CSV table of C-alpha atoms in Angstrom, one decimal:
chain,number,residue,atom,x,y,z
L,276,MET,CA,-19.9,24.0,-11.0
L,277,LYS,CA,-23.0,21.8,-9.3
L,278,ILE,CA,-22.2,18.5,-11.5
L,279,VAL,CA,-17.9,19.0,-10.2
L,280,THR,CA,-19.3,19.4,-6.4
L,281,ALA,CA,-21.6,16.4,-6.9
L,282,THR,CA,-19.5,14.2,-8.9
L,283,PHE,CA,-17.0,15.4,-5.9
L,284,ALA,CA,-19.2,14.8,-2.7
L,285,SER,CA,-20.0,11.1,-5.1
L,286,LEU,CA,-17.1,9.9,-5.2
L,287,LEU,CA,-15.9,10.7,-1.3
L,288,VAL,CA,-18.6,8.9,-1.0
L,289,THR,CA,-17.9,5.9,-2.7
L,290,THR,CA,-14.0,6.0,-1.5
L,291,ALA,CA,-15.2,5.8,2.1
L,292,SER,CA,-18.1,2.9,2.0
L,293,ALA,CA,-15.7,0.5,-0.3
L,294,ASN,CA,-12.9,1.1,2.0
L,295,PRO,CA,-11.9,-1.0,5.1
L,296,PHE,CA,-9.4,1.1,6.7
L,297,ALA,CA,-11.3,4.3,7.0
L,298,PRO,CA,-11.2,5.3,10.0
L,299,GLN,CA,-14.2,3.9,12.8
L,300,THR,CA,-16.1,1.7,9.6
L,301,THR,CA,-14.2,-1.2,12.7
L,302,GLN,CA,-15.2,-2.7,15.8
L,303,ASN,CA,-11.6,-4.8,15.1
L,304,THR,CA,-9.3,-2.1,15.5
L,305,ALA,CA,-6.7,-4.4,18.6
L,306,LYS,CA,-4.4,-6.8,17.1
L,307,ALA,CA,-5.1,-9.2,19.8
L,308,ASN,CA,-9.3,-8.9,18.6
L,309,TYR,CA,-7.9,-9.8,15.2
L,310,ILE,CA,-6.5,-12.2,15.6
L,311,GLY,CA,-9.2,-14.0,18.4
L,312,SER,CA,-12.3,-13.5,15.4
L,313,LEU,CA,-10.0,-14.7,12.8
L,314,MET,CA,-9.1,-17.9,14.4
L,315,ARG,CA,-12.3,-18.7,16.8
L,316,GLY,CA,-13.9,-21.7,14.9
L,317,ALA,CA,-11.5,-22.7,12.1
L,318,ARG,CA,-11.5,-26.0,11.1
L,319,PRO,CA,-8.9,-27.6,8.4
L,320,THR,CA,-9.9,-29.1,4.5
L,321,ALA,CA,-8.6,-31.7,3.8
L,322,LYS,CA,-7.1,-29.6,0.6
L,323,SER,CA,-6.8,-26.4,1.7
L,324,GLN,CA,-3.8,-25.5,1.1
L,325,LEU,CA,-4.2,-22.4,3.6
L,326,ARG,CA,-5.2,-24.1,6.4
L,327,ARG,CA,-5.7,-24.5,10.5
L,328,LEU,CA,-2.4,-25.6,12.2
L,329,GLU,CA,-4.3,-28.1,14.3
L,330,GLU,CA,-1.2,-27.8,16.4
L,331,GLU,CA,-0.2,-24.1,16.6
L,332,ALA,CA,-3.9,-23.0,16.1
L,333,ASP,CA,-2.4,-20.8,13.2
L,334,VAL,CA,-3.1,-20.0,9.5
L,335,ASP,CA,-0.5,-22.0,7.7
L,336,ILE,CA,0.4,-20.0,4.3
L,337,SER,CA,4.0,-21.5,4.3
L,338,GLY,CA,3.0,-22.5,0.5
L,339,TYR,CA,3.1,-18.6,-1.0
L,340,SER,CA,4.8,-15.8,-1.5
L,341,ILE,CA,4.9,-12.5,-1.3
L,342,LYS,CA,4.9,-10.3,-4.1
L,343,PHE,CA,4.1,-6.4,-4.0
L,344,GLU,CA,1.8,-4.8,-6.0
L,345,GLN,CA,1.3,-0.8,-5.9
L,346,CYS,CA,1.9,1.9,-3.4
L,347,GLN,CA,-0.3,4.3,-2.9
L,348,LEU,CA,-1.6,7.9,-1.2
L,349,VAL,CA,-5.3,8.3,-0.5
L,350,LYS,CA,-6.5,11.1,0.9
L,351,GLN,CA,-9.9,10.9,2.7
L,352,TYR,CA,-12.2,12.5,5.6
L,353,ALA,CA,-10.3,12.8,8.6
L,354,GLY,CA,-13.5,11.4,10.9
L,355,VAL,CA,-15.8,12.8,13.0
L,356,ASN,CA,-14.1,13.5,15.9
L,357,GLY,CA,-11.2,15.2,13.5
L,358,ASN,CA,-8.9,13.2,16.3
L,359,ASN,CA,-6.3,11.5,12.7
L,360,ASN,CA,-2.7,12.9,13.6
L,361,ASN,CA,-3.0,13.7,9.4
L,362,ASN,CA,-5.9,16.3,9.0
L,363,ASN,CA,-3.5,19.6,10.0
L,364,ASN,CA,-2.1,21.6,6.3
L,365,ASN,CA,0.5,23.4,6.4
L,366,ASN,CA,-0.4,26.5,8.6
L,367,GLY,CA,-2.1,25.1,12.1
L,368,GLU,CA,-5.7,24.8,10.1
L,369,ASP,CA,-7.7,21.5,11.0
L,370,SER,CA,-8.6,19.8,7.1
L,371,ILE,CA,-11.4,17.0,6.7
L,372,LEU,CA,-9.2,15.3,4.7
L,373,ALA,CA,-5.9,12.4,5.7
L,374,THR,CA,-4.0,10.9,3.4
L,375,LYS,CA,-3.3,7.2,4.0
L,376,ARG,CA,-0.8,5.1,2.6
L,377,PHE,CA,-1.9,1.6,1.1
L,378,VAL,CA,0.4,-1.1,-0.2
L,379,ILE,CA,-0.6,-3.7,-2.0
L,380,PHE,CA,0.7,-6.9,-2.4
L,381,ARG,CA,0.3,-10.7,-3.6
L,382,LEU,CA,0.1,-13.5,-2.0
L,383,CYS,CA,1.1,-16.1,-4.9
L,384,PRO,CA,1.9,-19.7,-5.3
L,385,GLU,CA,6.0,-20.6,-4.6
L,386,ASN,CA,8.3,-19.8,-7.2
L,387,SER,CA,5.5,-17.5,-9.3
L,388,CYS,CA,5.9,-14.2,-8.7
L,389,SER,CA,6.7,-13.5,-12.0
L,390,SER,CA,3.6,-14.9,-13.5
L,391,CYS,CA,1.4,-15.0,-10.3
L,392,ASN,CA,-2.0,-14.8,-13.0
L,393,SER,CA,-3.8,-17.5,-11.0
L,394,ASN,CA,-5.0,-19.0,-7.6
L,395,TYR,CA,-3.3,-16.1,-5.8
L,396,GLY,CA,-5.0,-13.7,-2.8
L,397,GLU,CA,-4.7,-10.2,-3.5
L,398,TYR,CA,-4.2,-7.9,0.2
L,399,ILE,CA,-4.3,-4.1,0.9
L,400,VAL,CA,-2.6,-3.1,4.1
L,401,ASP,CA,-1.5,0.2,5.0
L,402,MET,CA,2.4,1.2,4.6
L,403,ASP,CA,3.2,1.3,7.7
L,404,THR,CA,2.7,-1.8,8.9
L,405,TYR,CA,3.9,-3.3,5.0
L,406,LEU,CA,7.6,-1.4,5.7
L,407,GLU,CA,8.1,-2.3,9.4
L,408,SER,CA,7.0,-5.8,8.8
L,409,THR,CA,9.7,-6.4,5.3
L,410,LEU,CA,12.1,-4.7,6.5
L,411,ARG,CA,12.5,-6.4,9.5
L,412,PHE,CA,13.0,-9.3,7.3
L,413,LYS,CA,15.5,-7.8,5.4
L,414,GLN,CA,17.4,-6.9,7.1
L,415,GLU,CA,17.8,-10.2,9.4
L,416,GLN,CA,18.4,-11.9,5.5
L,417,GLN,CA,21.0,-9.5,5.3
L,418,GLU,CA,23.0,-10.3,8.3
L,419,GLN,CA,22.3,-14.2,7.9
L,420,TYR,CA,24.0,-12.9,4.3
L,421,CYS,CA,26.5,-11.2,5.9
L,422,GLN,CA,27.4,-14.3,8.4
L,423,ALA,CA,27.2,-16.5,5.6
L,424,CYS,CA,30.0,-14.6,3.6
L,425,GLU,CA,32.1,-14.3,6.6
L,426,GLU,CA,31.6,-18.0,7.3
L,427,CYS,CA,32.9,-19.1,4.0
L,428,ALA,CA,36.0,-19.8,5.1
L,429,ALA,CA,35.2,-21.5,7.8
L,430,ASP,CA,32.8,-24.0,5.1
L,431,GLY,CA,35.0,-25.3,3.5
L,432,ASN,CA,37.5,-26.2,6.1
L,433,ASP,CA,34.8,-27.1,8.8
L,434,ASP,CA,34.4,-31.3,6.8
L,435,ASP,CA,34.0,-32.9,11.3
L,436,GLY,CA,29.9,-33.2,9.6
L,437,ASN,CA,28.7,-31.3,13.4
L,438,ASP,CA,25.3,-29.8,13.7
L,439,ALA,CA,27.2,-26.4,13.7
L,440,ALA,CA,28.9,-26.7,10.4
L,441,ALA,CA,25.5,-28.3,9.2
L,442,ARG,CA,23.4,-25.5,9.9
L,443,ARG,CA,26.2,-23.0,8.1
L,444,ARG,CA,25.6,-25.7,5.1
L,445,ARG,CA,22.1,-25.1,5.1
L,446,ARG,CA,22.3,-21.3,5.9
L,447,HIS,CA,25.2,-21.2,1.8
L,448,LEU,CA,22.6,-22.9,0.7
L,449,ALA,CA,19.7,-20.1,0.9
L,450,TYR,CA,22.1,-18.3,-0.9
L,451,ASP,CA,22.4,-19.0,-4.5
L,452,ASN,CA,24.3,-16.0,-5.9
L,453,LEU,CA,27.1,-16.3,-3.1
L,454,ASN,CA,30.3,-15.6,-3.8
L,455,CYS,CA,33.1,-16.0,-1.3
L,456,ASN,CA,34.5,-14.0,-3.3
L,457,THR,CA,33.0,-10.4,-3.6
L,458,CYS,CA,30.3,-10.7,-0.5
L,459,TYR,CA,32.7,-9.8,1.5
L,460,ASP,CA,33.6,-6.6,-0.5
L,461,GLU,CA,29.1,-6.1,-1.3
L,462,CYS,CA,29.2,-6.7,2.9
L,463,LYS,CA,32.0,-4.0,3.6
L,464,ASN,CA,30.2,-1.6,2.3
L,465,ILE,CA,27.1,-2.5,3.4
L,466,GLU,CA,29.0,-2.1,7.4
L,467,ASN,CA,30.8,1.4,5.9
L,468,MET,CA,28.5,2.7,4.5
L,469,GLU,CA,28.3,6.2,6.8
L,470,VAL,CA,31.8,6.5,6.3
L,471,ASN,CA,31.4,6.9,2.8
L,472,GLY,CA,29.3,9.2,3.0
L,473,TYR,CA,25.7,7.5,3.0
L,474,VAL,CA,22.9,6.3,5.0
L,475,ASP,CA,20.4,4.1,4.9
L,476,ALA,CA,17.2,5.3,3.4
L,477,SER,CA,14.9,2.8,5.5
L,478,GLU,CA,15.6,5.1,8.6
L,479,TYR,CA,13.7,7.8,7.0
L,480,ILE,CA,10.3,6.0,6.7
L,481,ASN,CA,8.7,7.4,9.4
L,482,CYS,CA,8.0,11.0,9.9
L,483,GLN,CA,10.5,12.7,10.7
L,484,LYS,CA,12.0,16.5,10.9
L,485,VAL,CA,15.5,16.6,9.0
L,486,TYR,CA,15.6,20.5,8.2
L,487,GLU,CA,15.0,23.8,10.5
L,488,ASN,CA,16.1,27.6,9.8
L,489,GLU,CA,15.9,29.7,12.3
L,490,ASN,CA,16.1,32.6,10.1
L,491,THR,CA,13.6,32.0,7.0
L,492,GLY,CA,11.2,29.2,9.3
L,493,LYS,CA,12.2,26.8,6.6
L,494,VAL,CA,10.8,23.2,8.1
L,495,TYR,CA,11.0,20.3,6.2
L,496,TYR,CA,9.9,16.5,7.0
L,497,ALA,CA,11.1,13.3,5.7
L,498,GLY,CA,9.3,10.7,4.9
L,499,ALA,CA,8.5,7.4,3.1
L,500,MET,CA,5.8,8.1,-0.4
L,501,CYS,CA,5.1,6.6,-3.3
L,502,SER,CA,6.3,7.7,-6.1
L,503,GLY,CA,3.8,8.3,-9.6
L,504,SER,CA,3.0,5.2,-10.7
L,505,GLY,CA,3.1,3.0,-7.7
L,506,THR,CA,5.9,0.9,-8.8
L,507,ARG,CA,8.2,2.1,-6.1
L,508,ILE,CA,8.3,3.8,-2.5
L,509,LYS,CA,11.0,6.7,-2.1
L,510,ILE,CA,11.9,8.6,0.7
L,511,ALA,CA,10.7,12.7,-0.1
L,512,LEU,CA,11.1,16.1,2.1
L,513,PHE,CA,6.9,17.6,3.2
L,514,ALA,CA,5.7,20.9,5.1
L,515,ASP,CA,4.2,19.3,7.7
L,516,GLU,CA,4.7,16.6,10.7
L,517,GLN,CA,2.7,14.6,9.5
L,518,CYS,CA,4.0,13.8,6.2
L,519,SER,CA,1.3,15.2,3.9
L,520,LEU,CA,2.2,18.1,2.3
L,521,TYR,CA,4.6,16.6,-0.4
L,522,ASP,CA,7.2,19.6,-1.4
L,523,GLY,CA,8.7,18.2,-4.9
L,524,SER,CA,10.5,21.5,-5.8
L,525,VAL,CA,13.1,20.3,-3.4
L,526,ASP,CA,15.2,16.6,-3.3
L,527,ALA,CA,15.6,14.8,0.0
L,528,ASP,CA,19.2,14.6,-0.4
L,529,GLN,CA,19.5,18.0,0.0
L,530,HIS,CA,18.8,18.1,3.6
L,531,ILE,CA,19.5,15.0,5.0
L,532,LYS,CA,22.8,15.6,7.3
L,533,ASN,CA,24.2,13.5,9.4
L,534,ASN,CA,25.7,13.9,12.6
L,535,ASN,CA,28.2,15.9,12.1
L,536,GLY,CA,26.3,18.8,10.0
L,537,TYR,CA,27.2,17.1,6.8
L,538,ASN,CA,24.6,16.1,4.1
L,539,VAL,CA,24.9,12.8,3.2
L,540,LYS,CA,23.0,10.5,0.2
L,541,LEU,CA,20.4,8.1,0.2
L,542,SER,CA,21.7,4.8,-0.4
L,543,TYR,CA,18.3,1.9,-1.4
L,544,HIS,CA,20.1,-1.0,-1.1
L,545,LEU,CA,17.7,-2.6,2.2
L,546,LEU,CA,14.2,0.1,1.1
L,547,LYS,CA,14.5,-1.1,-3.0
L,548,GLN,CA,14.1,-5.1,-1.7
L,549,THR,CA,10.6,-4.5,-0.5
L,550,PHE,CA,9.0,-3.3,-4.0
L,551,PRO,CA,10.8,-6.0,-6.2
L,552,ASP,CA,9.6,-5.4,-9.8
L,553,SER,CA,8.2,-9.3,-10.4
L,554,ASP,CA,10.2,-11.1,-7.9
L,555,CYS,CA,9.1,-12.5,-4.7
L,556,VAL,CA,9.7,-10.3,-1.8
L,557,ALA,CA,9.4,-13.1,0.6
L,558,SER,CA,8.8,-16.7,0.8
L,559,CYS,CA,6.3,-17.7,3.3
L,560,ALA,CA,8.1,-21.1,3.7
L,561,GLN,CA,10.6,-21.1,6.2
L,562,VAL,CA,12.9,-23.6,7.6
L,563,ASP,CA,14.4,-23.9,11.4
L,564,GLU,CA,18.2,-23.6,11.3
L,565,ASN,CA,17.3,-25.4,15.2
L,566,ASP,CA,16.2,-28.6,13.0
L,567,GLY,CA,19.3,-31.5,14.1
L,568,GLY,CA,17.4,-33.6,10.9
L,569,ASN,CA,20.3,-34.6,8.7
L,570,GLY,CA,17.1,-34.5,5.1
L,571,ASP,CA,14.8,-31.7,3.9
L,572,GLN,CA,12.2,-33.9,5.0
L,573,ALA,CA,12.6,-34.1,8.6
L,574,GLN,CA,13.0,-30.0,8.9
L,575,GLN,CA,10.7,-28.4,10.3
L,576,VAL,CA,8.6,-26.0,8.4
L,577,GLU,CA,6.8,-22.7,9.4
L,578,VAL,CA,5.6,-19.9,8.6
L,579,ALA,CA,7.8,-17.1,8.1
L,580,GLU,CA,6.8,-14.1,10.8
L,581,VAL,CA,6.4,-11.2,8.2
L,582,CYS,CA,3.3,-13.2,5.9
L,583,GLN,CA,1.8,-14.7,9.2
L,584,ASP,CA,2.6,-10.0,10.5
L,585,LEU,CA,0.7,-8.8,6.4
L,586,TYR,CA,-1.6,-12.0,6.4
L,587,GLU,CA,-3.5,-11.0,9.4
L,588,ALA,CA,-3.4,-6.8,9.1
L,589,ALA,CA,-3.8,-7.2,5.4
L,590,GLY,CA,-8.0,-7.2,4.3
L,591,LYS,CA,-8.4,-9.7,1.7
L,592,CYS,CA,-9.9,-10.4,-1.4
L,593,GLU,CA,-9.2,-14.3,-2.2
L,594,GLN,CA,-12.0,-15.3,-3.4
L,595,VAL,CA,-12.3,-13.6,-6.7
L,596,HIS,CA,-8.4,-15.2,-8.1
L,597,GLY,CA,-8.7,-18.3,-7.6
L,598,PHE,CA,-7.7,-18.7,-4.2
L,599,VAL,CA,-10.8,-21.4,-3.2
L,600,ASP,CA,-9.6,-22.1,0.1
L,601,GLY,CA,-9.3,-18.9,2.0
L,602,MET,CA,-10.8,-17.6,4.5
L,603,LYS,CA,-14.8,-17.4,3.6
L,604,ASN,CA,-14.3,-21.7,3.2
L,605,TYR,CA,-14.4,-21.3,7.1
L,606,GLU,CA,-16.6,-20.9,10.2
L,607,ALA,CA,-16.6,-17.5,11.5
L,608,TYR,CA,-15.6,-15.7,9.7
L,609,ASP,CA,-18.1,-13.7,9.1
L,610,ASN,CA,-16.8,-10.2,9.1
L,611,GLN,CA,-14.1,-11.6,6.3
L,612,ALA,CA,-16.5,-12.7,4.2
L,613,ALA,CA,-18.4,-10.0,4.7
L,614,GLN,CA,-15.9,-7.2,4.0
L,615,GLU,CA,-14.0,-8.8,1.0
L,616,GLU,CA,-16.3,-7.4,-1.4
L,617,GLU,CA,-15.7,-3.8,-0.4
L,618,VAL,CA,-12.1,-4.5,0.5
L,619,CYS,CA,-11.7,-6.4,-3.7
L,620,ASP,CA,-13.8,-2.2,-5.3
L,621,PHE,CA,-11.2,-0.7,-2.8
L,622,ILE,CA,-8.1,-2.4,-4.4
L,623,THR,CA,-9.9,-1.7,-8.4
L,624,MET,CA,-10.7,2.0,-7.5
L,625,ILE,CA,-7.1,2.1,-5.9
L,626,LYS,CA,-5.2,0.0,-9.1
L,627,SER,CA,-7.5,2.0,-11.8
L,628,GLY,CA,-5.6,5.5,-11.4
L,629,SER,CA,-8.2,6.8,-9.3
L,630,TYR,CA,-5.6,9.0,-7.0
L,631,ASP,CA,-2.8,11.1,-8.5
L,632,GLN,CA,0.5,11.1,-6.4
L,633,THR,CA,-0.9,12.8,-3.4
L,634,GLY,CA,-3.5,10.9,-3.1
L,635,GLU,CA,-6.1,13.1,-4.6
L,636,ILE,CA,-9.3,12.2,-6.1
L,637,VAL,CA,-8.6,12.4,-9.7
L,638,VAL,CA,-12.1,11.6,-11.8
L,639,THR,CA,-11.2,13.0,-16.0
L,640,ALA,CA,-8.1,11.8,-18.2
L,641,GLY,CA,-7.6,15.9,-17.8
L,642,ARG,CA,-6.0,18.4,-15.0
L,643,SER,CA,-9.3,17.4,-13.0
L,644,VAL,CA,-7.7,16.9,-9.6
L,645,LEU,CA,-9.8,17.9,-7.0
L,646,SER,CA,-8.8,19.0,-3.8
L,647,GLY,CA,-9.6,21.3,-0.9
L,648,LYS,CA,-7.4,23.4,-3.3
L,649,ALA,CA,-9.4,22.9,-6.3
L,650,LYS,CA,-9.2,24.6,-9.0
L,651,THR,CA,-11.5,25.7,-12.6
L,652,THR,CA,-10.4,24.2,-15.1
L,653,GLY,CA,-10.7,26.1,-19.2
L,654,GLY,CA,-13.3,24.2,-19.8
L,655,GLN,CA,-15.0,24.9,-16.8
L,656,LYS,CA,-14.0,28.7,-17.2
L,657,PHE,CA,-15.6,28.7,-20.3
L,658,ALA,CA,-18.0,27.2,-19.8
L,659,LEU,CA,-19.1,29.8,-16.9
L,660,THR,CA,-17.7,32.6,-19.0
L,661,PHE,CA,-20.9,31.4,-21.3
L,662,PHE,CA,-23.9,31.0,-19.4
L,663,VAL,CA,-23.5,34.1,-17.3
L,664,ILE,CA,-23.7,36.0,-20.8
L,665,GLY,CA,-25.9,33.8,-21.9
L,666,THR,CA,-27.8,34.6,-19.1
L,667,VAL,CA,-28.2,38.6,-18.7
L,668,GLY,CA,-28.0,38.3,-23.0
L,669,LEU,CA,-31.7,36.3,-22.2
L,670,SER,CA,-32.9,39.3,-19.0
L,671,ALA,CA,-32.2,42.2,-21.8
L,672,TYR,CA,-33.8,40.7,-24.3
L,673,ALA,CA,-36.9,40.0,-21.6
L,674,PHE,CA,-36.9,43.3,-20.6
L,675,LEU,CA,-37.5,44.6,-24.1
L,676,LEU,CA,-40.3,42.2,-24.9
L,677,HIS,CA,-41.8,43.0,-22.0
L,678,GLN,CA,-41.7,46.6,-22.9
L,679,GLN,CA,-43.1,46.2,-26.5
L,680,LEU,CA,-45.3,44.0,-24.8
L,681,THR,CA,-46.8,46.6,-23.0
L,682,LYS,CA,-46.6,49.6,-25.1
L,683,GLY,CA,-48.5,47.6,-28.0
L,684,SER,CA,-51.1,46.6,-25.5
L,685,GLY,CA,-51.6,50.4,-23.9
L,686,HIS,CA,-52.5,51.6,-27.7
L,687,THR,CA,-54.9,49.6,-28.7
L,688,LEU,CA,-57.3,49.5,-25.7
L,689,SER,CA,-57.5,53.5,-26.7
L,690,GLU,CA,-57.9,53.5,-30.1
L,691,GLN,CA,-60.7,51.4,-28.8
L,692,GLY,CA,-62.0,53.5,-26.0
L,693,GLY,CA,-62.1,56.2,-28.5
L,694,ALA,CA,-63.7,55.0,-30.7
L,695,MET,CA,-66.7,53.4,-28.5
L,696,ALA,CA,-66.9,57.1,-27.4
């Protein structure tokens, strides 16, 4: 048991030291301070693909695309002050562990997400930030798609060459799969989702109460959670208001109701676009539609907001993956350079399967998940029983041996004393 406890303690210490997102480990928690330190003293290089734009004082990552890698829950120490929002159990008692949600993603060279094996950067960010940024981007993309669908007829009939028509044509070309004959039905289904008994799953990514039975006291909260493999994000039910105590015995659809009190089904039409299997989540190159140029060369290319937000918020692992023109090549990036090795180690730990679906540490391939409710395995019980019986047996044997030696020694002295007399 001492060996297991020591292993558990060492793993927690390793996790806390290797995790740059643990509470109170960095001075740069405010976004403004982070961006200021990120850009201070940055200089463009001759061959840099990731460079500082002199005009806008920004980092240009427009030549890359976002690729979703993995989602993972991790249980960590709640912090010295115990003021973490995720440190209460279902009995209202304080816990030393807090559940953190992370997403690992890559910035791959443009249009290479299916074969992103070199010259890429790997990053880790909290799930809330990832979903907030990507869902906002996907929502805007969906609205533009349906707007382009509605304009299909106008685009075909409007040949006057004005700027509005030109912008519509460019918007239509952005959707290679846009079919004016079928997109209308698709957009109408999205518009009439609630009428058809569905609700957008993205509305439940933030932990919220969805069910309460006053008679039994049963309460369920819905929130985002990683799948067992970490390849997708789903909406699950939890027993606490921080969505840290997962209840796998019930399905979310059974307890989520609309405003009229009727059960509804979750639609993952939008949410699933944030974790595609091999496709890119988003291109970081964004063309300004308000540009009045007549050709691609005249269009202003900017960094998409979703890429900029995620890049600024994420921990970065770039050098080991051949991202040679990354942050480390600039002055005043000492903080990033100093933490990069720790970030890389933490990402490697997560991807190696060190945590299970609920965020508990897994130390062996067997049933060895350690948490506040850890249970001894069959092997541990056998070893403990063996040592207890062995200790009792050795104690009995030592007692008998002591008795024999004492009696034998007394008899010999008696005989010797009699002969001398």
